[in-house]
Short mmCIF file of C-alpha atoms in Angstrom, two decimals:
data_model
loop_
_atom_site.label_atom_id
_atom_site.label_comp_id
_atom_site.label_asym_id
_atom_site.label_seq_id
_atom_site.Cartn_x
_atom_site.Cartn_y
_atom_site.Cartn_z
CA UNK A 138 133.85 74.11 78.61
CA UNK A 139 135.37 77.59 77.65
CA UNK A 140 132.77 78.44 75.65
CA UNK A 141 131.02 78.73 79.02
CA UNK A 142 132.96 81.55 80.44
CA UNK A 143 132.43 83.45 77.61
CA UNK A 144 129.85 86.42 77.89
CA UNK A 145 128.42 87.74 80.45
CA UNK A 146 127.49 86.60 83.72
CA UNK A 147 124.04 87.76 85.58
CA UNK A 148 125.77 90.50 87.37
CA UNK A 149 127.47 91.45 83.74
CA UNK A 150 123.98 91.02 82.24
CA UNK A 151 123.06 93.57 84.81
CA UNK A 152 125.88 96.23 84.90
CA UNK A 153 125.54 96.12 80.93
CA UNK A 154 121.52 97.35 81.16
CA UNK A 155 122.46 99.36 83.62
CA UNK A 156 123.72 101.71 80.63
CA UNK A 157 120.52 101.99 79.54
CA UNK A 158 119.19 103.74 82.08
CA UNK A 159 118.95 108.10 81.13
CA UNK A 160 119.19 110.70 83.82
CA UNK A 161 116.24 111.98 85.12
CA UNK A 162 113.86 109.20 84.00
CA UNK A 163 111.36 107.04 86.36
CA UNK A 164 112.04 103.32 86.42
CA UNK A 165 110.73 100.10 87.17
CA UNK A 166 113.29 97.19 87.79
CA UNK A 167 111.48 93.54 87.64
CA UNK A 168 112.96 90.99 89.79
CA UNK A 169 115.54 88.58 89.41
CA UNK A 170 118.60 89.85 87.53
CA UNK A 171 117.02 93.33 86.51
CA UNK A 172 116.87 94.13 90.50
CA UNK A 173 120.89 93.89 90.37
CA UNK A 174 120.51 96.44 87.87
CA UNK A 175 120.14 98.86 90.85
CA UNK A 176 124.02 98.48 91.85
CA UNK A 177 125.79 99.30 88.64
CA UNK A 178 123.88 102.64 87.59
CA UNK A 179 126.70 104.92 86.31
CA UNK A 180 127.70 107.87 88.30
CA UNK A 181 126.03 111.22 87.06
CA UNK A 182 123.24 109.35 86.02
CA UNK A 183 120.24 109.69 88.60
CA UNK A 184 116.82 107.75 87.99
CA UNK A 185 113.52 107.15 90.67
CA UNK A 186 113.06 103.39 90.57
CA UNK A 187 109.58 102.51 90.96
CA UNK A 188 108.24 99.86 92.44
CA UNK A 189 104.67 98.83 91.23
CA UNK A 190 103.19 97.84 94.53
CA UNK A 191 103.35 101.60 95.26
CA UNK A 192 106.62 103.72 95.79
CA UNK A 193 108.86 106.15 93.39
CA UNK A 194 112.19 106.48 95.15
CA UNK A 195 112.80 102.69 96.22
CA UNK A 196 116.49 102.44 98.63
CA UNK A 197 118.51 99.96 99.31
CA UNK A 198 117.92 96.82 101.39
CA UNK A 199 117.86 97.73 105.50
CA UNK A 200 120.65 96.87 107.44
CA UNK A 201 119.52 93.99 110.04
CA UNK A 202 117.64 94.50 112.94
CA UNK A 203 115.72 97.58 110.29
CA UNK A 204 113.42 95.98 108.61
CA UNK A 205 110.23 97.20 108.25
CA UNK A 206 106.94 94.72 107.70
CA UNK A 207 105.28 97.86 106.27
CA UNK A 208 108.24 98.52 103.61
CA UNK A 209 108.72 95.93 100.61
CA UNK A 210 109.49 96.01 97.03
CA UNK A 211 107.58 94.51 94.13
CA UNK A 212 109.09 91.17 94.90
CA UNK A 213 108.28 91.48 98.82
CA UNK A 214 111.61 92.36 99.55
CA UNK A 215 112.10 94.43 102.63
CA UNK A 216 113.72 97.66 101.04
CA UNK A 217 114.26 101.21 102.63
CA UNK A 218 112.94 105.11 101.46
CA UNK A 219 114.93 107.93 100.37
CA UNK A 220 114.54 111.83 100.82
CA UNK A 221 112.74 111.35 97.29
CA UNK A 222 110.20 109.11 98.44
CA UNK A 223 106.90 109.19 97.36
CA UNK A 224 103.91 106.13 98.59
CA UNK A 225 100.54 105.83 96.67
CA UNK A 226 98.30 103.31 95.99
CA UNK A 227 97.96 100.36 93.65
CA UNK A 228 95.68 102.22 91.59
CA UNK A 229 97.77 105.38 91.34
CA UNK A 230 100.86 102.98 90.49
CA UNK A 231 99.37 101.59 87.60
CA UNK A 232 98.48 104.89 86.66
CA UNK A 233 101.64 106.01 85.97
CA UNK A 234 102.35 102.89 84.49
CA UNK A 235 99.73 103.17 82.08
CA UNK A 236 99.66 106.35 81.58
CA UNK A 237 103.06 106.19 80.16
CA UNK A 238 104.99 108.00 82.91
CA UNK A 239 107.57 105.29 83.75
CA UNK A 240 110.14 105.87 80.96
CA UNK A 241 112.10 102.28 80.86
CA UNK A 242 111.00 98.37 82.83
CA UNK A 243 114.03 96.39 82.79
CA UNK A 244 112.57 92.97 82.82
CA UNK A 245 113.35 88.77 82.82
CA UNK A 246 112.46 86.86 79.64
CA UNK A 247 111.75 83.20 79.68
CA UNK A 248 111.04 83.36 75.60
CA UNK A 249 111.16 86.55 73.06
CA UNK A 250 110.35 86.70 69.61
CA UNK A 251 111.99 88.42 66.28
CA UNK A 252 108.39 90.63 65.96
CA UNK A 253 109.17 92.06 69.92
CA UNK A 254 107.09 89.45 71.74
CA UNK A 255 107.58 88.27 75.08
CA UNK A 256 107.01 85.48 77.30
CA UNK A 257 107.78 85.60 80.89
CA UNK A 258 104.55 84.45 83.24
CA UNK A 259 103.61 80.82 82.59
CA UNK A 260 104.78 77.70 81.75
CA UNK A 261 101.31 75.55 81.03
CA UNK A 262 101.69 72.37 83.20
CA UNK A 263 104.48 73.87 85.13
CA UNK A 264 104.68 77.67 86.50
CA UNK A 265 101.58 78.53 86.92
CA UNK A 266 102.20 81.55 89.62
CA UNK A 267 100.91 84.62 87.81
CA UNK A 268 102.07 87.77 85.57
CA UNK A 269 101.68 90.02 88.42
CA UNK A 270 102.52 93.49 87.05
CA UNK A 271 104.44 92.53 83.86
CA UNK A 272 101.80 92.69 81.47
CA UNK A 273 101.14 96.42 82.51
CA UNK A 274 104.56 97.35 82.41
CA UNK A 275 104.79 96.06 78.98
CA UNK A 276 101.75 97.99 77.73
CA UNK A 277 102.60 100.95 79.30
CA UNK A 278 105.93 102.33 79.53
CA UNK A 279 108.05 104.00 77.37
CA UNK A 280 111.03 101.73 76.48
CA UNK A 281 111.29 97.45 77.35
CA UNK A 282 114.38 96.26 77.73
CA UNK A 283 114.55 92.30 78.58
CA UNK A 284 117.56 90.71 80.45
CA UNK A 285 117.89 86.75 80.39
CA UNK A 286 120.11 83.82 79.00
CA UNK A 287 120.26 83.63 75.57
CA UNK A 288 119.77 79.55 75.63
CA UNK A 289 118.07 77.13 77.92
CA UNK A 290 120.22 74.97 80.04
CA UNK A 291 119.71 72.12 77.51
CA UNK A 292 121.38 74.58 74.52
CA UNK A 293 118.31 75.61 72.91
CA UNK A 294 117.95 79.05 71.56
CA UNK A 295 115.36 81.49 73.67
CA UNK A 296 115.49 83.97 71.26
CA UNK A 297 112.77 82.88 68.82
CA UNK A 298 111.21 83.26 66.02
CA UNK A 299 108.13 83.03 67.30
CA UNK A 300 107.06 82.40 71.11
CA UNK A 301 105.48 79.28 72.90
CA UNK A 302 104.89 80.30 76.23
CA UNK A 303 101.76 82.42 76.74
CA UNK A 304 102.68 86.14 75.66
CA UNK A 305 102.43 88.77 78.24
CA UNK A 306 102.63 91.49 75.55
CA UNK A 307 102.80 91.48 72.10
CA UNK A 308 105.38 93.25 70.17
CA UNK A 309 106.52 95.02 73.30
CA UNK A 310 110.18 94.57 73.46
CA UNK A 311 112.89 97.58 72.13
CA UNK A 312 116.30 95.46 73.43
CA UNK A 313 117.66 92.32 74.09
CA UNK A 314 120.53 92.27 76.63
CA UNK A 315 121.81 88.52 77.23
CA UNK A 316 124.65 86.54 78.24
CA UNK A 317 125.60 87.04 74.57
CA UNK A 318 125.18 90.23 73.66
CA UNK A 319 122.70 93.09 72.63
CA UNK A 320 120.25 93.00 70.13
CA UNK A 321 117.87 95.77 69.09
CA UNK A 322 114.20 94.47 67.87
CA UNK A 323 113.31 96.17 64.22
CA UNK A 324 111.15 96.25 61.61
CA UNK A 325 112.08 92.77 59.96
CA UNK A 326 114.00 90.87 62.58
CA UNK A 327 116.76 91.72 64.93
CA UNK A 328 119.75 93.86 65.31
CA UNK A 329 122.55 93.06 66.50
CA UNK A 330 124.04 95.83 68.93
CA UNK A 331 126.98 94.54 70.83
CA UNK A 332 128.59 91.57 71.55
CA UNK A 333 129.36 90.24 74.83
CA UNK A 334 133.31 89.65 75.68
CA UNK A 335 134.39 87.00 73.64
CA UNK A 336 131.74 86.29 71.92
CA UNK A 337 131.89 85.99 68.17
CA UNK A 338 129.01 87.35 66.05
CA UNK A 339 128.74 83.71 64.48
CA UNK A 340 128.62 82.01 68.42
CA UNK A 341 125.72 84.99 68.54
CA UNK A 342 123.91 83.85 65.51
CA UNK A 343 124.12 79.82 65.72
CA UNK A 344 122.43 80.97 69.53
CA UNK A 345 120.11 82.70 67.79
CA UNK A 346 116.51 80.91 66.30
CA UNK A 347 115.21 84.65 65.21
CA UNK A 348 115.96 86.07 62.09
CA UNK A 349 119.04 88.38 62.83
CA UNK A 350 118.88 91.49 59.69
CA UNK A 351 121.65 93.20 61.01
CA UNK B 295 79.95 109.42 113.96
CA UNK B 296 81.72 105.91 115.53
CA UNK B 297 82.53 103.42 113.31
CA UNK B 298 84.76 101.54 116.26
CA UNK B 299 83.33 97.92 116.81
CA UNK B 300 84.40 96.15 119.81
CA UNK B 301 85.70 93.01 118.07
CA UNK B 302 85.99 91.30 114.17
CA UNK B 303 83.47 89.28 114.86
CA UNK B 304 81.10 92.05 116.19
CA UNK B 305 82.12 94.49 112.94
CA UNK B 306 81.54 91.29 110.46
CA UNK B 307 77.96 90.80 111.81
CA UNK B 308 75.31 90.57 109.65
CA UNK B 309 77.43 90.95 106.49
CA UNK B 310 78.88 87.27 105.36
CA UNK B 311 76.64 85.13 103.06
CA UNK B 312 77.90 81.95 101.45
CA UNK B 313 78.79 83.04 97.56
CA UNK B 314 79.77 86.27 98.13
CA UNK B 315 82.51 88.13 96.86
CA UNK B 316 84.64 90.04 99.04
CA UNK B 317 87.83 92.89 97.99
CA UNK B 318 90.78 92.09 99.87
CA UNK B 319 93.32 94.72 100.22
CA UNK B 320 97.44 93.91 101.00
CA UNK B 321 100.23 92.87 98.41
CA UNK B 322 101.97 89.70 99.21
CA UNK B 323 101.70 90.04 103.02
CA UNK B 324 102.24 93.53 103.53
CA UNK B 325 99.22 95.45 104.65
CA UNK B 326 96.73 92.42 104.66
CA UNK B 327 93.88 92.67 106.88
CA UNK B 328 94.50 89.50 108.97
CA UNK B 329 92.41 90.15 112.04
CA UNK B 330 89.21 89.89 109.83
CA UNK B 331 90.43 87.35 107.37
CA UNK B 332 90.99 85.11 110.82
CA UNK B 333 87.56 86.33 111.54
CA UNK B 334 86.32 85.20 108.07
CA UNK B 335 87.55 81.73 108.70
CA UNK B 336 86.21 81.65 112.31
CA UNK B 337 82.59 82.25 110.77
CA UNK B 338 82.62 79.32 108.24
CA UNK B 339 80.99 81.49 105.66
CA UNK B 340 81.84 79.39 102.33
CA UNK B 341 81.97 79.37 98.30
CA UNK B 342 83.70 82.35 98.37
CA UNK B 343 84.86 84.48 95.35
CA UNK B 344 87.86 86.60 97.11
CA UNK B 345 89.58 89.32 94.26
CA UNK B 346 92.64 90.04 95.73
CA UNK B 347 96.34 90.54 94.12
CA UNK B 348 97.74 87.41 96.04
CA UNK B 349 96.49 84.89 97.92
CA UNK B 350 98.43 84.56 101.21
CA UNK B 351 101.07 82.31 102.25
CA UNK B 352 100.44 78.44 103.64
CA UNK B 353 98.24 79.39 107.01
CA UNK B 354 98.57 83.17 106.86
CA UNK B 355 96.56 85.50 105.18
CA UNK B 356 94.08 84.42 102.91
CA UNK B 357 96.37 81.09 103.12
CA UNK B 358 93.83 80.10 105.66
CA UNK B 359 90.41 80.72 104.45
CA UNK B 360 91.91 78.21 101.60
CA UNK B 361 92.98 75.39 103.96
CA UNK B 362 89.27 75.52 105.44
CA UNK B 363 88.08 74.95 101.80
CA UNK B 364 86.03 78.35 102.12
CA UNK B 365 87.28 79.99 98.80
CA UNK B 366 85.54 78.96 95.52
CA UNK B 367 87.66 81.23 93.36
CA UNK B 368 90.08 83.90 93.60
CA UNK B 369 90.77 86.95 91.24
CA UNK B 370 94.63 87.83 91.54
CA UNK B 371 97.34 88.35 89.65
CA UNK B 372 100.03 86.45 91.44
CA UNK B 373 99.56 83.28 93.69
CA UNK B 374 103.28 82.06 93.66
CA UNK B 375 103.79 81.47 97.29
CA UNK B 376 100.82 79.46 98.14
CA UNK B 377 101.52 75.26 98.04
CA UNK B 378 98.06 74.71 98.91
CA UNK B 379 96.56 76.86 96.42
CA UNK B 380 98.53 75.29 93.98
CA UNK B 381 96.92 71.76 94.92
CA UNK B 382 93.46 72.62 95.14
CA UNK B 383 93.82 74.45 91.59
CA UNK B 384 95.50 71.77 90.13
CA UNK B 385 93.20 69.32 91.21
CA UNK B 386 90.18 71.66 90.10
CA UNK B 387 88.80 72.26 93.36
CA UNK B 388 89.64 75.74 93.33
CA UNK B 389 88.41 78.28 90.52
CA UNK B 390 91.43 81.31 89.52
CA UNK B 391 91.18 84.16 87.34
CA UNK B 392 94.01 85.79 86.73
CA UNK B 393 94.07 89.51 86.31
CA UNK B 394 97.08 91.64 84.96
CA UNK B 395 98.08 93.56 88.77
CA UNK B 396 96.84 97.17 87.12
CA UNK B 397 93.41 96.02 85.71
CA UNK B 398 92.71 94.54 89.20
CA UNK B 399 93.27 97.78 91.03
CA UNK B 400 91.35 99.97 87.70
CA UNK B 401 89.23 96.88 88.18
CA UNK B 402 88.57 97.96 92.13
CA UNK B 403 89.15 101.60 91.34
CA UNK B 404 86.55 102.02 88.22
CA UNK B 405 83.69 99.93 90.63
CA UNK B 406 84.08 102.34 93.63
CA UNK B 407 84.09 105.00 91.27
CA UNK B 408 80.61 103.73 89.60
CA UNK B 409 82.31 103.31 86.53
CA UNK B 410 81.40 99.54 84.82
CA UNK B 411 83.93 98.71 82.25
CA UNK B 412 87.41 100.74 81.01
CA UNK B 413 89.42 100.16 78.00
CA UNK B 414 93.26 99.23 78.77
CA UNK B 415 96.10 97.92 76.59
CA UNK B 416 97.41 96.29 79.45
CA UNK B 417 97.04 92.29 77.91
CA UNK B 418 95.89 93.02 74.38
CA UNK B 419 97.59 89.68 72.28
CA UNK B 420 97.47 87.44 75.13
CA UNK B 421 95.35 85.02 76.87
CA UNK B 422 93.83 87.94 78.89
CA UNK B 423 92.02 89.76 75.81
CA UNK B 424 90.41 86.23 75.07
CA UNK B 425 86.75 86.68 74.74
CA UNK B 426 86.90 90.32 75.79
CA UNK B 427 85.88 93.41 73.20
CA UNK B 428 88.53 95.05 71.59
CA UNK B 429 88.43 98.71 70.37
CA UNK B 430 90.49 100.80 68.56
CA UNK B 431 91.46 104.40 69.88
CA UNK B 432 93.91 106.86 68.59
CA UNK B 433 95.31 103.75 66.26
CA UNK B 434 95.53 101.66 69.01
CA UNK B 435 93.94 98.45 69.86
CA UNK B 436 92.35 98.49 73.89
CA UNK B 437 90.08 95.59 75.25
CA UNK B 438 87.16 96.24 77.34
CA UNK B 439 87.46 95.62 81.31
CA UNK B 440 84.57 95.36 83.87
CA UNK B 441 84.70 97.62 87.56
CA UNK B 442 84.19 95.72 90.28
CA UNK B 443 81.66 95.79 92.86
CA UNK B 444 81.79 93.86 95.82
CA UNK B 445 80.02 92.59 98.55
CA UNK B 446 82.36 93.44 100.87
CA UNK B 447 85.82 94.85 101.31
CA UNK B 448 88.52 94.08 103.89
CA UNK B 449 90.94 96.35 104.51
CA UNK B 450 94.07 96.95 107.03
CA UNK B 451 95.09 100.55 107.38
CA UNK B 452 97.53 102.19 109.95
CA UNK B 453 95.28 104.97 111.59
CA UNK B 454 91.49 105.78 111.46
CA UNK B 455 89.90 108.31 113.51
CA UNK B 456 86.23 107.16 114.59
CA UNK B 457 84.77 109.35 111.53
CA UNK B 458 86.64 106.40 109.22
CA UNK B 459 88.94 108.53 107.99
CA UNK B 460 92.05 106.35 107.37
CA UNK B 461 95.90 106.86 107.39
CA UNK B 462 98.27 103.96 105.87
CA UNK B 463 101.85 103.79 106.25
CA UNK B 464 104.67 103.10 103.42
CA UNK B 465 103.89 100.58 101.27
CA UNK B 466 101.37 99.07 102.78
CA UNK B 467 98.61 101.07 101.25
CA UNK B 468 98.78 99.14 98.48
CA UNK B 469 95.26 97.73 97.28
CA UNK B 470 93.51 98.89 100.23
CA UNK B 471 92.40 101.84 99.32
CA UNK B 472 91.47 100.48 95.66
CA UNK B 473 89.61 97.33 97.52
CA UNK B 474 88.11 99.80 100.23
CA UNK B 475 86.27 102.04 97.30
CA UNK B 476 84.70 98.90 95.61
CA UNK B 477 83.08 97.21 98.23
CA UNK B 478 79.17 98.11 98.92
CA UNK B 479 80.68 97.06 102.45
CA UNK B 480 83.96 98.14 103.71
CA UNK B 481 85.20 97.05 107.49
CA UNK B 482 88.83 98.41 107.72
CA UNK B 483 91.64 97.46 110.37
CA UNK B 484 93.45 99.36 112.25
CA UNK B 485 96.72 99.46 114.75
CA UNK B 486 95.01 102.78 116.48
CA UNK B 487 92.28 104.85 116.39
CA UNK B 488 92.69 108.83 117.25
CA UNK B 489 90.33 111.21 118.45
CA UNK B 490 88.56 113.13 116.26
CA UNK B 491 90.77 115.76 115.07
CA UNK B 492 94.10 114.56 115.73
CA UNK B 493 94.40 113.74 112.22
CA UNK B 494 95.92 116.30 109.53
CA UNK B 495 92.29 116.69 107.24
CA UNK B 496 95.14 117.71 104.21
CA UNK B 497 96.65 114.33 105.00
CA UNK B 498 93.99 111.71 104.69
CA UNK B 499 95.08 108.90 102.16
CA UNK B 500 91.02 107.62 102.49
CA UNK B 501 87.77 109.66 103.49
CA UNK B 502 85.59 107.90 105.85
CA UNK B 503 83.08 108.11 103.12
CA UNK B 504 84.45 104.64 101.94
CA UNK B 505 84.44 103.03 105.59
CA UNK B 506 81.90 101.67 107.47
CA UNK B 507 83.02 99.68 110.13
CA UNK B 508 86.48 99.85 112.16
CA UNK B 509 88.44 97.53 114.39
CA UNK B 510 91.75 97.73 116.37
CA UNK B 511 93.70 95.19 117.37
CA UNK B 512 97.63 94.08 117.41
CA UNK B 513 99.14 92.63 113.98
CA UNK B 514 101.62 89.87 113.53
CA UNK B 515 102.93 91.81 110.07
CA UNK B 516 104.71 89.05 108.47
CA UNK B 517 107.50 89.56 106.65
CA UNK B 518 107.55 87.44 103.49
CA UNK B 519 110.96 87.82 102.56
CA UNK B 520 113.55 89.56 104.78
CA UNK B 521 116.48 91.07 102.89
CA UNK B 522 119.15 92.89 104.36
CA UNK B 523 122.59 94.52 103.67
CA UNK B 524 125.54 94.09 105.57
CA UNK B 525 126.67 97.38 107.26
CA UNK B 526 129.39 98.74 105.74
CA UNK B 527 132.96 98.60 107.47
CA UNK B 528 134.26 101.63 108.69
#
């Protein structure tokens, strides 16, 4: 049951991408884990997070009794504006998703390959709810950095060598952050960055179904 | 120039037809046009193809043109918080084509614009590019996607003046003014309409160009899901 403990836990998942994020640099934060993202970025470091059903400058959650119907984040959150604020239109959003604007989406993974692949939209039979804006932000912006478990609940590996969920991009993802540790995505295979506390590169590795190069 | 009808009903004359598609603006709840979708339901109009980025909740939204069976398909790209959507589609009654959120808007965007088809990279490798023509640009492989034209657009916008011009607020503009532009139709609503010239001309988010029928009424505004922070002790 120790081995359990060891790595990190969603808000540790979270606080460790939040490194990733560069000063200066537009953002887009999927939901789930990456949303706690928002609460660990380092001090100095100041980023716009977008959010793809039309704001730059998204704010925290109101206090109660503040809400605002006409106010939500991607995941229909009610959320609040800053002094930054900007508000455009779906079509203008994806624009500067497209367009290659946003610099970094810090996104879930159900499934990601050793070539950069990425499921995390459908499970035939099962989930069948939509990829929303996930395939866009994986065509479009500059850097993809995924954030999930490393295994399933039942032990087996999510890190693949190749997917078997439906892709929502090919070849899209730079970084791996997991409950395990860090892993870049290369030429050949994958590259081991960092290792979570406690975590032993060979724990990372018997996790691992991709080919690890380095 | 009024555009003001007295009523949903009264704007929506004369332009449902069983079959048709209509452009629905809103994402998840937030800046739906619910008076008209209501008004959509109350007409019985059926086999409807609705392209819109979610499909309501359970008996709000477009969540109620579904229970009454009047949707034949709907174009979205999300349709996680519907139970009875997910029945009817399961059980085949119900027709879904999913669209990545982006090429839905370019989708609305491009066929207000009189543009037919764009090139994106947005789902190149996945199920989406399936039977679609893929090009190369600039070392890059695009697929081809079609502008949409619809019979009519719904929309729900803050402020018009009677001229059409429209004002949304926050993020509610969402894919109403993307939905608006498509439509050979567009009947917008509104929580108030100001006199001509009260508002800013440098500060219209939609022209009345794009609008050809208004109504004003009082919105329930659903919240889908309330979050809130704890104020912090002093």
């Amino acid at each position: 049951m120790a081995e359990e403990t060891k790595g990190w836990d969603r808000n540790g998942m979270a606080a460790r991408a939040a490194l990733e994020l560069r000063d200066g640099t537009y953002v887009n934060l999927g939901i789930g884990i990456p949303t706690l993202v928002s609460n660990y970025i380092p001090k100095g470091v100041n980023v716009t997070l977008q959010s793809e059903n039309g704001m730059l400058g998204m704010g925290p959650f109101p206090y109660e009794g503040e809400e605002d119907p006409d106010l939500i984040n991607a995941g229909k959150q009610t959320i609040t504006e800053l002094p930054q604020t900007a508000y455009f239109d779906s079509a203008q959003s994806f624009a500067m998703i497209r367009g290659g604007k946003i610099a970094m989406a810090i996104l879930g993974a159900m499934e990601v390959a050793e070539n950069g692949d990425l499921a995390n939209w459908m499970i035939p039979g099962k989930l069948v709810k939509g990829m929303g804006g996930a395939m866009d932000l994986v065509a479009g912006v500059g850097r993809v950095v995924v954030v999930m478990d490393h295994t399933s609940k039942h032990g087996e590996s999510k890190v693949l060598k190749a997917c078997t969920l439906p892709l929502t991009g090919k070849g899209v993802v730079d970084r791996i952050i997991s409950n395990l540790g860090v892993l870049d995505v290369g030429h050949k295979g994958l590259h081991i960055v960092e290792l979570a506390p406690g975590v032993t590169e060979e724990e990372l590795r018997a996790a691992t179904e991709a080919t690890i190069v380095g | 120039m009024n555009k003001v009808y007295p009523s949903a009903a009264a704007a929506l004359e004369g332009l449902l037809h069983d079959g048709m598609l209509i452009a629905s603006g809103g994402f998840g709840l937030c800046g739906i046009p619910e008076l008209l979708i209501a008004a959509i339901r109350d007409s019985g109009v059926k086999g409807l193809t609705v392209a819109s980025n979610n499909a309501g909740v359970d008996g709000f939204g477009l969540g109620q043109l579904l229970e009454t069976r009047q949707v034949k398909k709907m174009i979205s790209s999300y349709v996680g918080e519907n139970a009875e959507f997910m029945r009817q589609y399961r059980s085949g009654e119900l027709e879904l084509e999913f669209n990545p959120q982006g090429t839905l808007a370019e989708r609305m965007r491009a066929g207000g614009a009189g543009i037919p088809g764009f090139y994106t990279a947005t789902g190149v490798g996945t199920v989406i590019a399936e039977g679609k023509e893929h090009h190369d640009f600039d070392g890059r492989t695009y697929i081809l996607e079609r502008g949409i034209v619809a019979d009519l657009a719904i929309v729900k916008a803050w402020r018009a003046d009677p001229s059409g011009n429209l004002v949304f607020r926050k993020t509610a503009r969402n894919f109403n003014v993307p939905a608006a532009t498509c439509g050979k139709t567009c009947v917008v609503e509104v929580e108030e309409v100001v006199p001509l010239g009260s508002l800013d001309p440098d500060k219209i988010h939609l022209p009345g160009i794009y609008v050809h029928r208004i109504i004003v009424g009082t919105h329930e505004k659903r919240i889908e899901n309330r979050t809130v922070r704890k104020k912090e002790a002093v």
